[in-house]
Coordinates of C-alpha atoms (C1' of nucleotides) in Angstrom, one line a residue:
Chain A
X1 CA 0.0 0.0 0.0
X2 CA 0.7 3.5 -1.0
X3 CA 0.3 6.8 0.8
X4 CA 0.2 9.8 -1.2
X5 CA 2.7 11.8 -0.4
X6 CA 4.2 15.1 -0.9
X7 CA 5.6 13.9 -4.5
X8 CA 4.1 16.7 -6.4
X9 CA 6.4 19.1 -5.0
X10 CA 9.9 17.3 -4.8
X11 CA 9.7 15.6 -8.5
X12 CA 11.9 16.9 -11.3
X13 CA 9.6 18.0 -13.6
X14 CA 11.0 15.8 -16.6
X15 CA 8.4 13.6 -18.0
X16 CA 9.2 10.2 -19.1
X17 CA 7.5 9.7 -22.1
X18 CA 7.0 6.3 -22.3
X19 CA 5.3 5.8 -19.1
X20 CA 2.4 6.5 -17.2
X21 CA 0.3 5.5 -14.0
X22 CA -3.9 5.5 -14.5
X23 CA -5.5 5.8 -11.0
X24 CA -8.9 4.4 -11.0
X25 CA -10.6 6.6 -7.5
X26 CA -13.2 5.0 -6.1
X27 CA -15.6 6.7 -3.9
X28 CA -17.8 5.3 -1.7
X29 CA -21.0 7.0 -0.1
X30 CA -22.6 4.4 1.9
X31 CA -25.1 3.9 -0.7
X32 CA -22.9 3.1 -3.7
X33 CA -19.7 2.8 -4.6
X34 CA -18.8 5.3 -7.5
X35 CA -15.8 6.0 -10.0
X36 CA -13.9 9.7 -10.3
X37 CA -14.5 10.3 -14.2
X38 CA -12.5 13.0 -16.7
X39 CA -14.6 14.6 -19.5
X40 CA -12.5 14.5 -22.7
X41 CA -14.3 16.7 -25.1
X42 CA -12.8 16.8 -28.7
X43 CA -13.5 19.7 -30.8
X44 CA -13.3 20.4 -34.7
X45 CA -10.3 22.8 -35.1
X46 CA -12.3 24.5 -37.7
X47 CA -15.7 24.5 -36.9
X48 CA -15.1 24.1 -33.2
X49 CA -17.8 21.5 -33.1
X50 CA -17.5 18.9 -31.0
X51 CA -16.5 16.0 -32.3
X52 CA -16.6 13.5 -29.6
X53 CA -17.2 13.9 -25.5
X54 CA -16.6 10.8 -23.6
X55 CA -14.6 10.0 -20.1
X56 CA -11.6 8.8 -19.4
X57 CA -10.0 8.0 -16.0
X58 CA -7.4 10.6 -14.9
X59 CA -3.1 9.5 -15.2
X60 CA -0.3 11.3 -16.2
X61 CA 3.3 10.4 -17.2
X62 CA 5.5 10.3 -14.3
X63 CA 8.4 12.2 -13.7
X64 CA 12.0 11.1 -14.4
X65 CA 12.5 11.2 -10.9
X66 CA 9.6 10.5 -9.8
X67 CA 8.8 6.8 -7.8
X68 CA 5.6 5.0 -9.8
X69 CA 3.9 5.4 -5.9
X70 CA 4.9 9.0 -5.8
X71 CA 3.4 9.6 -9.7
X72 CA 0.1 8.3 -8.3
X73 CA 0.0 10.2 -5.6
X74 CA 0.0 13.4 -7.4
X75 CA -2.3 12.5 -9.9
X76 CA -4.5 11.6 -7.2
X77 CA -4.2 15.4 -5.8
X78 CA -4.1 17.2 -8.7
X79 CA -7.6 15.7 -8.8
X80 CA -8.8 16.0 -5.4
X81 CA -6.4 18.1 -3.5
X82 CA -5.9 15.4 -1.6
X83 CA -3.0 13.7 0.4
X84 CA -2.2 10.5 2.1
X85 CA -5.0 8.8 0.7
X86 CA -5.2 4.7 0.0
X87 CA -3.4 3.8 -3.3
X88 CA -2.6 0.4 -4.7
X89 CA -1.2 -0.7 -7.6
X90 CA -2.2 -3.4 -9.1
X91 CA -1.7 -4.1 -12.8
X92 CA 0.4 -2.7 -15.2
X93 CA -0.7 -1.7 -19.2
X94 CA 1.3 -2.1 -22.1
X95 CA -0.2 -3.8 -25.1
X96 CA 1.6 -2.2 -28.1
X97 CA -2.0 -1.3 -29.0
X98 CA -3.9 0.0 -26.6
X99 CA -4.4 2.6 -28.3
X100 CA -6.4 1.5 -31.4
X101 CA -9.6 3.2 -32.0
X102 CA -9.6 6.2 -33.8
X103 CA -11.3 8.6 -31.6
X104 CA -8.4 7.8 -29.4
X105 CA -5.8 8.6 -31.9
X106 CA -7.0 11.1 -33.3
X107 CA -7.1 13.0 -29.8
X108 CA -3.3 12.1 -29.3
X109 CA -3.0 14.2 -32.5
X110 CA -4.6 16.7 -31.7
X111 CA -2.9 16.9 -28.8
X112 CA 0.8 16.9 -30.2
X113 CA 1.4 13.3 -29.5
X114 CA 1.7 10.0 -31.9
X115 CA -1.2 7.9 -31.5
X116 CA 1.6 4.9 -32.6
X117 CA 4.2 5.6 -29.3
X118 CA 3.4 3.0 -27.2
X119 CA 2.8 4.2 -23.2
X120 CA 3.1 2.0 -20.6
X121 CA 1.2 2.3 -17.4
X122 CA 0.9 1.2 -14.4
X123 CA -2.2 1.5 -12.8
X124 CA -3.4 2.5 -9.2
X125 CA -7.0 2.2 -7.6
X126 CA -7.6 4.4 -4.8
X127 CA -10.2 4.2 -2.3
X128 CA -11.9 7.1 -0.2
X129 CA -15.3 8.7 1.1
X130 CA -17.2 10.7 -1.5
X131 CA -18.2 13.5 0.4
X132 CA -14.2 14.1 1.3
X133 CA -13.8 15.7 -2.4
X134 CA -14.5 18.7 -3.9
X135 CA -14.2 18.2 -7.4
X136 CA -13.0 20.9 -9.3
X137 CA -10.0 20.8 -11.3
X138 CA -8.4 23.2 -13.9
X139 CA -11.9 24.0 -15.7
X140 CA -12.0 20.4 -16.7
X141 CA -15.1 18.8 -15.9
X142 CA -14.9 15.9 -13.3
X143 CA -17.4 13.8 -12.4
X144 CA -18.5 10.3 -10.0
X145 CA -20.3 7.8 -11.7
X146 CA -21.5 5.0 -10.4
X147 CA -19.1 2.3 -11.2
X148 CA -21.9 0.0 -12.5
X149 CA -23.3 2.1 -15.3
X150 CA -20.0 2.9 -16.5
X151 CA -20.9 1.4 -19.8
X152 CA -17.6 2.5 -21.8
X153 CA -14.6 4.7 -21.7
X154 CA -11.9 6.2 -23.8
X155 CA -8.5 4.1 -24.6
X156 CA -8.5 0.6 -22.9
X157 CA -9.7 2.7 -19.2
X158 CA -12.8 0.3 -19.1
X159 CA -10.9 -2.9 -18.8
X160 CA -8.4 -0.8 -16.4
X161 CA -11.6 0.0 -14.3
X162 CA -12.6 -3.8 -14.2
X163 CA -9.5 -5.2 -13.3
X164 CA -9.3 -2.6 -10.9
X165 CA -12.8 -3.2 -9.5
X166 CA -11.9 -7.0 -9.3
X167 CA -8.6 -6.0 -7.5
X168 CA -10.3 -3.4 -5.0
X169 CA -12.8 -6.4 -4.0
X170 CA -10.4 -9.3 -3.6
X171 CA -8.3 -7.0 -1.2
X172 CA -11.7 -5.4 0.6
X173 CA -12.2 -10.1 1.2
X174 CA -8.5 -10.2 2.9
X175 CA -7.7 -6.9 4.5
X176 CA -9.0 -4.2 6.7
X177 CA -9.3 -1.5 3.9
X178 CA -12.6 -0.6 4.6
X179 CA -11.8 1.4 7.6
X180 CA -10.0 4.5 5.6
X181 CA -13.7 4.7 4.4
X182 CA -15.3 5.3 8.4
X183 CA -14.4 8.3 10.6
X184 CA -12.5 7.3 13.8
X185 CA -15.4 6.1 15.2
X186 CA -18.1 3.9 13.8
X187 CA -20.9 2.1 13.8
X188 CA -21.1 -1.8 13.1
X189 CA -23.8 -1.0 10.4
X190 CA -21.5 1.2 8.4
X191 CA -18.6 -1.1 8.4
X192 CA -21.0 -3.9 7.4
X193 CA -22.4 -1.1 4.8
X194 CA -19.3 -1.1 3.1
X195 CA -18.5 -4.5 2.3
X196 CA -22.4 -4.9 0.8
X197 CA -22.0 -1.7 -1.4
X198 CA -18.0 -2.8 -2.8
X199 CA -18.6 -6.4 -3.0
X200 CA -22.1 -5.9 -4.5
X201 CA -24.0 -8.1 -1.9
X202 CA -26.5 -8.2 0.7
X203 CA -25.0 -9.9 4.3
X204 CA -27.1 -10.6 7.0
X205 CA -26.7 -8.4 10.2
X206 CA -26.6 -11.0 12.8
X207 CA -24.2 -13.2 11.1
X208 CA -21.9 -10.2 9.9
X209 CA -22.0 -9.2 14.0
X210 CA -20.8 -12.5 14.5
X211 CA -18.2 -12.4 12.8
X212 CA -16.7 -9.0 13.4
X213 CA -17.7 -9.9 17.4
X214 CA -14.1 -12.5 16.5
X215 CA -12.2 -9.8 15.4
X216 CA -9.8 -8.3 18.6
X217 CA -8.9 -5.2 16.8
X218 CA -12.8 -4.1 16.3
X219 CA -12.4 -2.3 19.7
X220 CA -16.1 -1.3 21.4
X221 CA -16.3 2.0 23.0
X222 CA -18.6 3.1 25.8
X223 CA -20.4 5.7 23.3
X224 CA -23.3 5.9 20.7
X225 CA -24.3 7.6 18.1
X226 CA -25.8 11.4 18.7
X227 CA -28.9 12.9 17.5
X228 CA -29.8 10.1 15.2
X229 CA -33.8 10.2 14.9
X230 CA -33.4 6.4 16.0
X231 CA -31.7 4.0 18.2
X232 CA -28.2 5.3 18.5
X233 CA -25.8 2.9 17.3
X234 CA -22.6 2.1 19.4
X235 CA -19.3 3.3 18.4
X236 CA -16.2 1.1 17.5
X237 CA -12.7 1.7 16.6
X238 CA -10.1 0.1 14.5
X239 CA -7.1 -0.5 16.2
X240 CA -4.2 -1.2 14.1
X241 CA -1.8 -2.3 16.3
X242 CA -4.2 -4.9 17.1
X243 CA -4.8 -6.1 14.0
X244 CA -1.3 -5.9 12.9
X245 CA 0.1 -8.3 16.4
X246 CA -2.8 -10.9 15.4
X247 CA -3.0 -10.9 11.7
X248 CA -2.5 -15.1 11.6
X249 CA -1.8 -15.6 8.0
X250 CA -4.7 -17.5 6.6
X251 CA -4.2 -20.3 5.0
X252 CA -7.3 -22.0 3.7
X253 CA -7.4 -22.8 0.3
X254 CA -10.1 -22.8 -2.1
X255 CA -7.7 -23.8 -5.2
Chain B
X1 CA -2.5 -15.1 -16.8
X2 CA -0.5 -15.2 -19.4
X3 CA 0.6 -17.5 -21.6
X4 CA 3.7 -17.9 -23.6
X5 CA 3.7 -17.5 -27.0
X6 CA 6.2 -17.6 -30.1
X7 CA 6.3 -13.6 -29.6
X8 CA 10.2 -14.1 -29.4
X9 CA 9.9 -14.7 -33.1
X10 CA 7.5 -12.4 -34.1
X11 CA 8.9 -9.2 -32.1
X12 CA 10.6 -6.5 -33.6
X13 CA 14.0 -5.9 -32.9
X14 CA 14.1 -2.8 -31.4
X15 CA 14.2 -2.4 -27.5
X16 CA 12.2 0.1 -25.4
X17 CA 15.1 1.7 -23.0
X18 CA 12.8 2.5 -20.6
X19 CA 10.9 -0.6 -19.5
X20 CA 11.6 -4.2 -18.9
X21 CA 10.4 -7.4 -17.2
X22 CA 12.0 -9.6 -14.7
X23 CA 10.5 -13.2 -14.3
X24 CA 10.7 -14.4 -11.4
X25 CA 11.1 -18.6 -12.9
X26 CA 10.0 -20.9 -9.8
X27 CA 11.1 -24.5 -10.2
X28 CA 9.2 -27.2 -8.3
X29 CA 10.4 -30.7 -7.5
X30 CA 8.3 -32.3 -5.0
X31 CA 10.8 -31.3 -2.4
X32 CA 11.6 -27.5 -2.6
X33 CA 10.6 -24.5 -4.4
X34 CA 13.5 -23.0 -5.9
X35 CA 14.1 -20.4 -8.0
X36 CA 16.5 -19.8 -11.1
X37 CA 19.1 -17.4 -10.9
X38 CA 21.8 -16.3 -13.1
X39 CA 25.5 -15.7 -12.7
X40 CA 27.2 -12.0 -13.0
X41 CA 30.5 -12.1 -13.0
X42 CA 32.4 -9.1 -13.4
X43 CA 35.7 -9.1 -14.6
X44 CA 38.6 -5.9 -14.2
X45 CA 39.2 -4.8 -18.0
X46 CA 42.6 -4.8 -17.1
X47 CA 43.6 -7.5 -15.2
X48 CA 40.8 -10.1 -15.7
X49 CA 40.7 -10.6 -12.0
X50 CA 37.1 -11.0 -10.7
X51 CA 35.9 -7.8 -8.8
X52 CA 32.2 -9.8 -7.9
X53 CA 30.6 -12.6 -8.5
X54 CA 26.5 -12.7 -7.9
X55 CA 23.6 -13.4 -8.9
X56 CA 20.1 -11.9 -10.9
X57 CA 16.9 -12.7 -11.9
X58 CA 16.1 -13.1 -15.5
X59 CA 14.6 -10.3 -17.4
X60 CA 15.6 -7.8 -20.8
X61 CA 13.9 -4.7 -21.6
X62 CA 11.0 -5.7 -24.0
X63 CA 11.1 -4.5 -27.5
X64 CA 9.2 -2.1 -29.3
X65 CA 6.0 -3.4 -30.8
X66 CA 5.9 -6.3 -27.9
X67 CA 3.5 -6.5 -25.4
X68 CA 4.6 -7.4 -21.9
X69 CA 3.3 -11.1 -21.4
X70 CA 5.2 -11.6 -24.8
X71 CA 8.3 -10.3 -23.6
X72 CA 7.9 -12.5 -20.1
X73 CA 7.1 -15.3 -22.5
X74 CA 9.9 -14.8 -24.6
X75 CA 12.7 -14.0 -21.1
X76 CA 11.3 -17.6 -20.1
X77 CA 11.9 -19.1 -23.3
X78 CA 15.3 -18.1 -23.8
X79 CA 16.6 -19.0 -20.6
X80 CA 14.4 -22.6 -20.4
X81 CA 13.6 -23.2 -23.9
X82 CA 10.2 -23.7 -22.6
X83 CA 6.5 -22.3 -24.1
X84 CA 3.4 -22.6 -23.2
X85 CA 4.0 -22.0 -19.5
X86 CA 2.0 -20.6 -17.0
X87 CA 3.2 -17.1 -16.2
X88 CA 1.8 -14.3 -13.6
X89 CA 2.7 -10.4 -13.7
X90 CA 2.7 -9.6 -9.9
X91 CA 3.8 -6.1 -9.7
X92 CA 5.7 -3.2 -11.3
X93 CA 8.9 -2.0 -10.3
X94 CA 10.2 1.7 -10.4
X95 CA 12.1 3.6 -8.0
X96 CA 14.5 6.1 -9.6
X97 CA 16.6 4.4 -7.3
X98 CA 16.5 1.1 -8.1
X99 CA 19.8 0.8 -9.5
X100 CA 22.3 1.7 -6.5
X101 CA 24.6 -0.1 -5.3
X102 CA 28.3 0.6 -6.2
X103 CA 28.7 -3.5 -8.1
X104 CA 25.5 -2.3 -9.8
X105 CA 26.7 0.6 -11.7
X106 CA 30.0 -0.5 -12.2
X107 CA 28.4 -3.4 -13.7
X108 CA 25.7 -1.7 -15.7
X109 CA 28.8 1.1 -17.1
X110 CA 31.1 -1.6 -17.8
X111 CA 28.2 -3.2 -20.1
X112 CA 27.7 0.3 -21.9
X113 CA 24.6 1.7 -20.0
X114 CA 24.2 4.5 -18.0
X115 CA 23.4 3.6 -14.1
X116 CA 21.3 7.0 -13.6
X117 CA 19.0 6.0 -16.2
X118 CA 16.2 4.4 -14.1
X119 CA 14.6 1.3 -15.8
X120 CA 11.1 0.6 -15.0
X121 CA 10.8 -3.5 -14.6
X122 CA 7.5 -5.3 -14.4
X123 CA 7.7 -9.0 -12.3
X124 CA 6.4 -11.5 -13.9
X125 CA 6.6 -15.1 -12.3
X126 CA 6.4 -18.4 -13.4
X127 CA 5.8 -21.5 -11.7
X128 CA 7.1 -25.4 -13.4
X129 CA 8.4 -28.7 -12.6
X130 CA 12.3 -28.1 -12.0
X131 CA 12.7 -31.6 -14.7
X132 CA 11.0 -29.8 -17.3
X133 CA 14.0 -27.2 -17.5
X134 CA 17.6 -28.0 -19.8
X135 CA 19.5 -25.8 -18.1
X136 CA 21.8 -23.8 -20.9
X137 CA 21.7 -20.5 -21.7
X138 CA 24.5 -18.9 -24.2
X139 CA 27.7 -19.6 -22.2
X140 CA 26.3 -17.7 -19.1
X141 CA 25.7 -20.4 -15.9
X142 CA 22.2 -20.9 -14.7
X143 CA 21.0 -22.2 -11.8
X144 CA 18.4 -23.7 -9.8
X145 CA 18.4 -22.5 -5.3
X146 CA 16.1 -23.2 -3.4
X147 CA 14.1 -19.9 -2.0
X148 CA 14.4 -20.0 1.2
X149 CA 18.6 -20.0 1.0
X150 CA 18.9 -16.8 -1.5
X151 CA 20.4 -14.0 0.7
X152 CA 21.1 -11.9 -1.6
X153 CA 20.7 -10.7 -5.3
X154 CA 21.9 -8.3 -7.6
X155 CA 19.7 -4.8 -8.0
X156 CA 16.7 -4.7 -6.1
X157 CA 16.1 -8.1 -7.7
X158 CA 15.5 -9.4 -3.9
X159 CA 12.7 -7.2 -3.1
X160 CA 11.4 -8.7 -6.2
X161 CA 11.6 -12.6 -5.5
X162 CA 10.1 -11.7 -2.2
X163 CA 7.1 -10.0 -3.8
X164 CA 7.3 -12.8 -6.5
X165 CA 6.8 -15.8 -3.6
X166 CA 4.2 -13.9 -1.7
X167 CA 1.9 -13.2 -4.7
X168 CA 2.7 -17.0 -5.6
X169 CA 1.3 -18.1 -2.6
X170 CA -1.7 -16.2 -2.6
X171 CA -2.1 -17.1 -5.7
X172 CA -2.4 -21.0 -5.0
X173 CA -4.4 -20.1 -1.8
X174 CA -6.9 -18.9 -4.5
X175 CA -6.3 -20.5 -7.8
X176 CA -5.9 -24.2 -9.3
X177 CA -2.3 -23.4 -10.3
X178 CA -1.1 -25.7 -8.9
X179 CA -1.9 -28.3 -11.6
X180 CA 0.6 -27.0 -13.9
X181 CA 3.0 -28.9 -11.9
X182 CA 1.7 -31.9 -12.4
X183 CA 1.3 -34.5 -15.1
X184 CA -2.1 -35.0 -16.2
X185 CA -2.7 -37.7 -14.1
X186 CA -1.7 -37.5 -10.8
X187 CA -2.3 -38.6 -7.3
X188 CA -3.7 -36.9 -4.0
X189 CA -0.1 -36.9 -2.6
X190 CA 1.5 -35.3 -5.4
X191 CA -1.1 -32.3 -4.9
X192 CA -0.6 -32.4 -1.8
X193 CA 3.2 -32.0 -1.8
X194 CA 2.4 -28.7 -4.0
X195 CA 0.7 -27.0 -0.9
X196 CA 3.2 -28.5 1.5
X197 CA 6.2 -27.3 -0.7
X198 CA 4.9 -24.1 -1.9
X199 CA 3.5 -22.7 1.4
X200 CA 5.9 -24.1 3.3
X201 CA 3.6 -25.6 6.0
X202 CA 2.7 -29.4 6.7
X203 CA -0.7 -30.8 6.1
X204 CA -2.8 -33.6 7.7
X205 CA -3.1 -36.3 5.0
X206 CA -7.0 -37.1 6.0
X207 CA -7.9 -33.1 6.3
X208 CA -6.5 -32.9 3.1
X209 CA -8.1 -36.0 1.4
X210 CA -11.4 -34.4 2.8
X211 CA -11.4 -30.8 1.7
X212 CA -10.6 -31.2 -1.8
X213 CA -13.1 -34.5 -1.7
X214 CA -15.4 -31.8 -1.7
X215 CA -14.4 -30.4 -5.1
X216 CA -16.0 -31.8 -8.4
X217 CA -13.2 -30.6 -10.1
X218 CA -11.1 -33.3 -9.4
X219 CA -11.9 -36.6 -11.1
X220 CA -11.0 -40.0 -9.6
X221 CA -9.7 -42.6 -12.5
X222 CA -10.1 -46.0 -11.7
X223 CA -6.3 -46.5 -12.7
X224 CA -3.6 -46.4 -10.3
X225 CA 0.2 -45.7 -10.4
X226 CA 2.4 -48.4 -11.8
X227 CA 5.5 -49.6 -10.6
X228 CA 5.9 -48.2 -7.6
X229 CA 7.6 -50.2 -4.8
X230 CA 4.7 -49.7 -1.7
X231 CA 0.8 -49.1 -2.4
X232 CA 0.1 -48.1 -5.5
X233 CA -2.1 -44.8 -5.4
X234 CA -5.1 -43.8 -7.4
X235 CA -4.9 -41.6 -9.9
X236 CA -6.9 -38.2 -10.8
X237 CA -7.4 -35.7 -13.4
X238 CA -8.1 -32.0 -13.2
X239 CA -11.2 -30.9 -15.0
X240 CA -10.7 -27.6 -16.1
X241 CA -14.2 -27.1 -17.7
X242 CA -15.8 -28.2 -14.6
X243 CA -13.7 -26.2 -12.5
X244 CA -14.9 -23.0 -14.6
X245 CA -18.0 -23.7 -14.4
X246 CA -18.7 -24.3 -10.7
X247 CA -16.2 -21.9 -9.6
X248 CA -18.4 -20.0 -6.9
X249 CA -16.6 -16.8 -6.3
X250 CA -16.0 -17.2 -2.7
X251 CA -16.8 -14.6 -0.4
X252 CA -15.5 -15.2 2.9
X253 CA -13.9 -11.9 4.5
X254 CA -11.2 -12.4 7.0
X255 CA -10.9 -8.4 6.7
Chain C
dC1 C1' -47.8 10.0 22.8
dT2 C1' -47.6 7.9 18.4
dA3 C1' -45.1 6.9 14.4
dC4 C1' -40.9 6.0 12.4
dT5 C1' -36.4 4.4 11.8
dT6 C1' -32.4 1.8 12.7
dA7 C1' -29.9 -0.9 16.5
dG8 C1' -29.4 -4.9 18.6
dT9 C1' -30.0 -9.7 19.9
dG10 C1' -30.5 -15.9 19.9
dT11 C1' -31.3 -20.4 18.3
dG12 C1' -31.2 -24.5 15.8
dT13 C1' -29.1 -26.7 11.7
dT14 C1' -25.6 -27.7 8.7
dT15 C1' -21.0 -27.5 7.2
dT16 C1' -16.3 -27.1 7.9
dT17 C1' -12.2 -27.6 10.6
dT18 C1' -9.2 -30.0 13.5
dA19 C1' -6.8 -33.6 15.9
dC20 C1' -5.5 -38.1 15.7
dA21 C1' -3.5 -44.0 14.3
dC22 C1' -4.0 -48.1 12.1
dT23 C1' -4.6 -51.2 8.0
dT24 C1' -3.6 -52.2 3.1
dT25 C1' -0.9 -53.0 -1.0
dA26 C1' 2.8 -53.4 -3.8
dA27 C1' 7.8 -54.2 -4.8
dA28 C1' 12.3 -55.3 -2.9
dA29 C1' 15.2 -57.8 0.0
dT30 C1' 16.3 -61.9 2.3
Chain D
dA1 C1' 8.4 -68.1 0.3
dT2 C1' 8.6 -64.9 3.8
dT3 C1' 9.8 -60.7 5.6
dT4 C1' 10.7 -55.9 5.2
dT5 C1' 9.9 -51.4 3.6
dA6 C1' 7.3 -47.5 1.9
dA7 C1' 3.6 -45.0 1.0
dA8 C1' -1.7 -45.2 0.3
dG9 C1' -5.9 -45.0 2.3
dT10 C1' -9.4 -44.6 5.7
dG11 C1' -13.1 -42.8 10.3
dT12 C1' -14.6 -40.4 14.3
dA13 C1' -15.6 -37.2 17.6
dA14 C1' -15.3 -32.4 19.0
dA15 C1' -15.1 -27.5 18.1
dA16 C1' -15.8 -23.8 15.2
dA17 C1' -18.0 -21.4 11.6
dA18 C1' -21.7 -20.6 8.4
dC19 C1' -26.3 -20.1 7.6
dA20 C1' -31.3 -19.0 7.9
dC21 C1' -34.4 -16.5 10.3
dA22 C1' -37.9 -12.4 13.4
dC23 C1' -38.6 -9.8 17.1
dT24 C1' -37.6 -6.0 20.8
dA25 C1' -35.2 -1.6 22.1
dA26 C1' -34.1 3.2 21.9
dG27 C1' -34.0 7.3 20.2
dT28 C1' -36.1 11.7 17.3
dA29 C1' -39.9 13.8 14.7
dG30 C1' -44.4 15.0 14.3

DNA sequence: CTACTTAGTGTGTTTTTTACACTTTAAAAT
DNA sequence: ATTTTAAAGTGTAAAAAACACACTAAGTAG
């Protein structure tokens, strides 16, 4: 895991040409889990009609002396201003033609580059709370979409979004990601809120206090919920330390 | 995963400077996991006396109209002569200070390359039956050791085995891999030799028998191993169409 | 004080995990 | 022929986990 750090300052601000990172943000909202989207908007040069308008997921070359973690990390903030935010790679890009269908290449052109130079890059999901971004970058439009009727993007960014999807779930099954989602404090039903709304399922309530009851570092607190127009929930906290003493490596094998 | 392919032949000849892949080659025997390792050897100019003598991983920067599972593929195939064989990208690689210890440059300028350039490398492993290998490669000396006795490697190529070996293990917590190991018939104490060996733990013979009794996938013959001077065992098969098809995406957090 | 909303709780059943030791079958050795 | 050697194969009981399922409790809003 990567934490965004103060990159975006330090780098030498030398592109490398032939790569890139792609950070797929997810946001979650308790309700759904979104994607951070780029409008790319294509106008005639002449007319100045437009010729396409479709999304794209936000990347950037890196920096010659940049670390791949580090690139991410500022793309990441140039897009939400934030910092030390959840990051993971998790596959890299670099099919000699990814970059195929002419819509795509003809925006390279446009924009000074050759549609035929091969980029690779390395992509990077990122994971944090909605309602922690203000979106507003450089006049270009940004937008969430839920990831589920993201139905096609430029370049090959919807099979980067669905291998990053399947990545973000398989490490929501194995470790505690969930909690850069929550404020310090939580409630049982959030924490169980998040795994239905990444993993796409409904769990049952009991059962899912069951098994978090197991779980040492899901620390109780004397404290509930305030002004709720309901039953206040009690308040739990992660503690890392915990979980990091009694994380018993797993092994249970579903070949 | 990817799969090997003639790309070595069909490749153009130009390399891409900037990127390359290591393959991380895991040999399996039934006793140990070991990996395959090449000698450096760096003479004085002068004198001819050895200044060091370690060893690498396999990789090459990948050419210029080659996509990276070819250029894995096509690492593997030169250094095994082997196709076809089951190979995993695990995770990119690219500090701008990857290359720095003092052997490393001096190795990398006395071979005509500039140490400051930084090389991005994407890890690719591969898992196979150690017998399946020839070892010969061009003059340079190749060799099979075991994992758990490599101290040290050239570059960062350490790091690298270590991340190879853990996303291997996952990886046959998870996935039928396994089976590549294996001829197509097989008995239950081959297979379980493969978890044994691989995750390094010990496993109850009757546990096991049970728990993968459970899985459809794995066809009993009525044929039994020949030859052999004790009880002969009974054989199996692997049924990949079955396994596809009933593959129920497990959701079992252990957060 | 009633309605509304979410929190919180228990039980019985089935499945899975875990720990554990002796008999069987073949070839090899005598 | 008989014995030795080596790995195959098998069952049971106990504990833990998974699963299905429905009502009461505690606040705020009106």
């Amino acid at each position: 895991m990567a934490k965004a750090s103060n990159g975006a300052l330090s780098a030498s601000k030398v592109y490398n040409n032939y790569v890139s990172v792609d950070c797929v943000i997810f946001g979650f909202d308790f309700t759904r889990l979104q994607v951070l989207l780029v409008d790319r908007v294509m106008t005639d040069p002449e007319s100045g009609a437009v010729r396409f308008n479709d999304l794209t997921l936000t990347g950037n070359h890196i920096y010659e002396d940049e670390d791949l973690d580090a690139a991410a990390a500022r793309v990441l903030f140039d897009l939400t201003g934030l910092q030390d935010i959840y990051l993971e790679q998790f596959k890299t890009f670099g099919s000699p033609h990814r970059i195929s269908k002419e819509n795509d290449r003809a925006w390279l052109r446009a924009n000074g580059r050759n549609p035929d130079q091969r980029i690779i890059t390395v992509g990077y999901y990122s994971l944090l709370a909605t309602d922690n971004v203000t979106l507003e970058w450089k006049g270009r439009n940004v937008q969430w979409m839920p990831v589920d009727e993201v139905k096609s993007l430029a370049f090959d960014h919807l099979e980067i979004l669905e291998e990053a999807l399947a990545a973000l779930r398989r490490k929501l099954l194995h470790e505690p990601i969930g909690f850069a989602l929550l404020p310090e404090k939580f409630t049982l039903s959030q924490l169980q809120r998040i795994y239905e709304v990444i993993l796409g399922v409904s769990l049952d309530k009991r059962n899912f206090r069951k098994k978090v009851a197991r779980m040492k570092y899901l620390v109780p607190l004397d404290e509930k919920q305030k002004g709720v127009a309901h039953k206040p929930a009690r308040l739990y906290v992660f503690d890392r330390d915990q979980y990091e003493a009694n994380r018993k490596d797993i092994l249970d094998f579903a070949i």
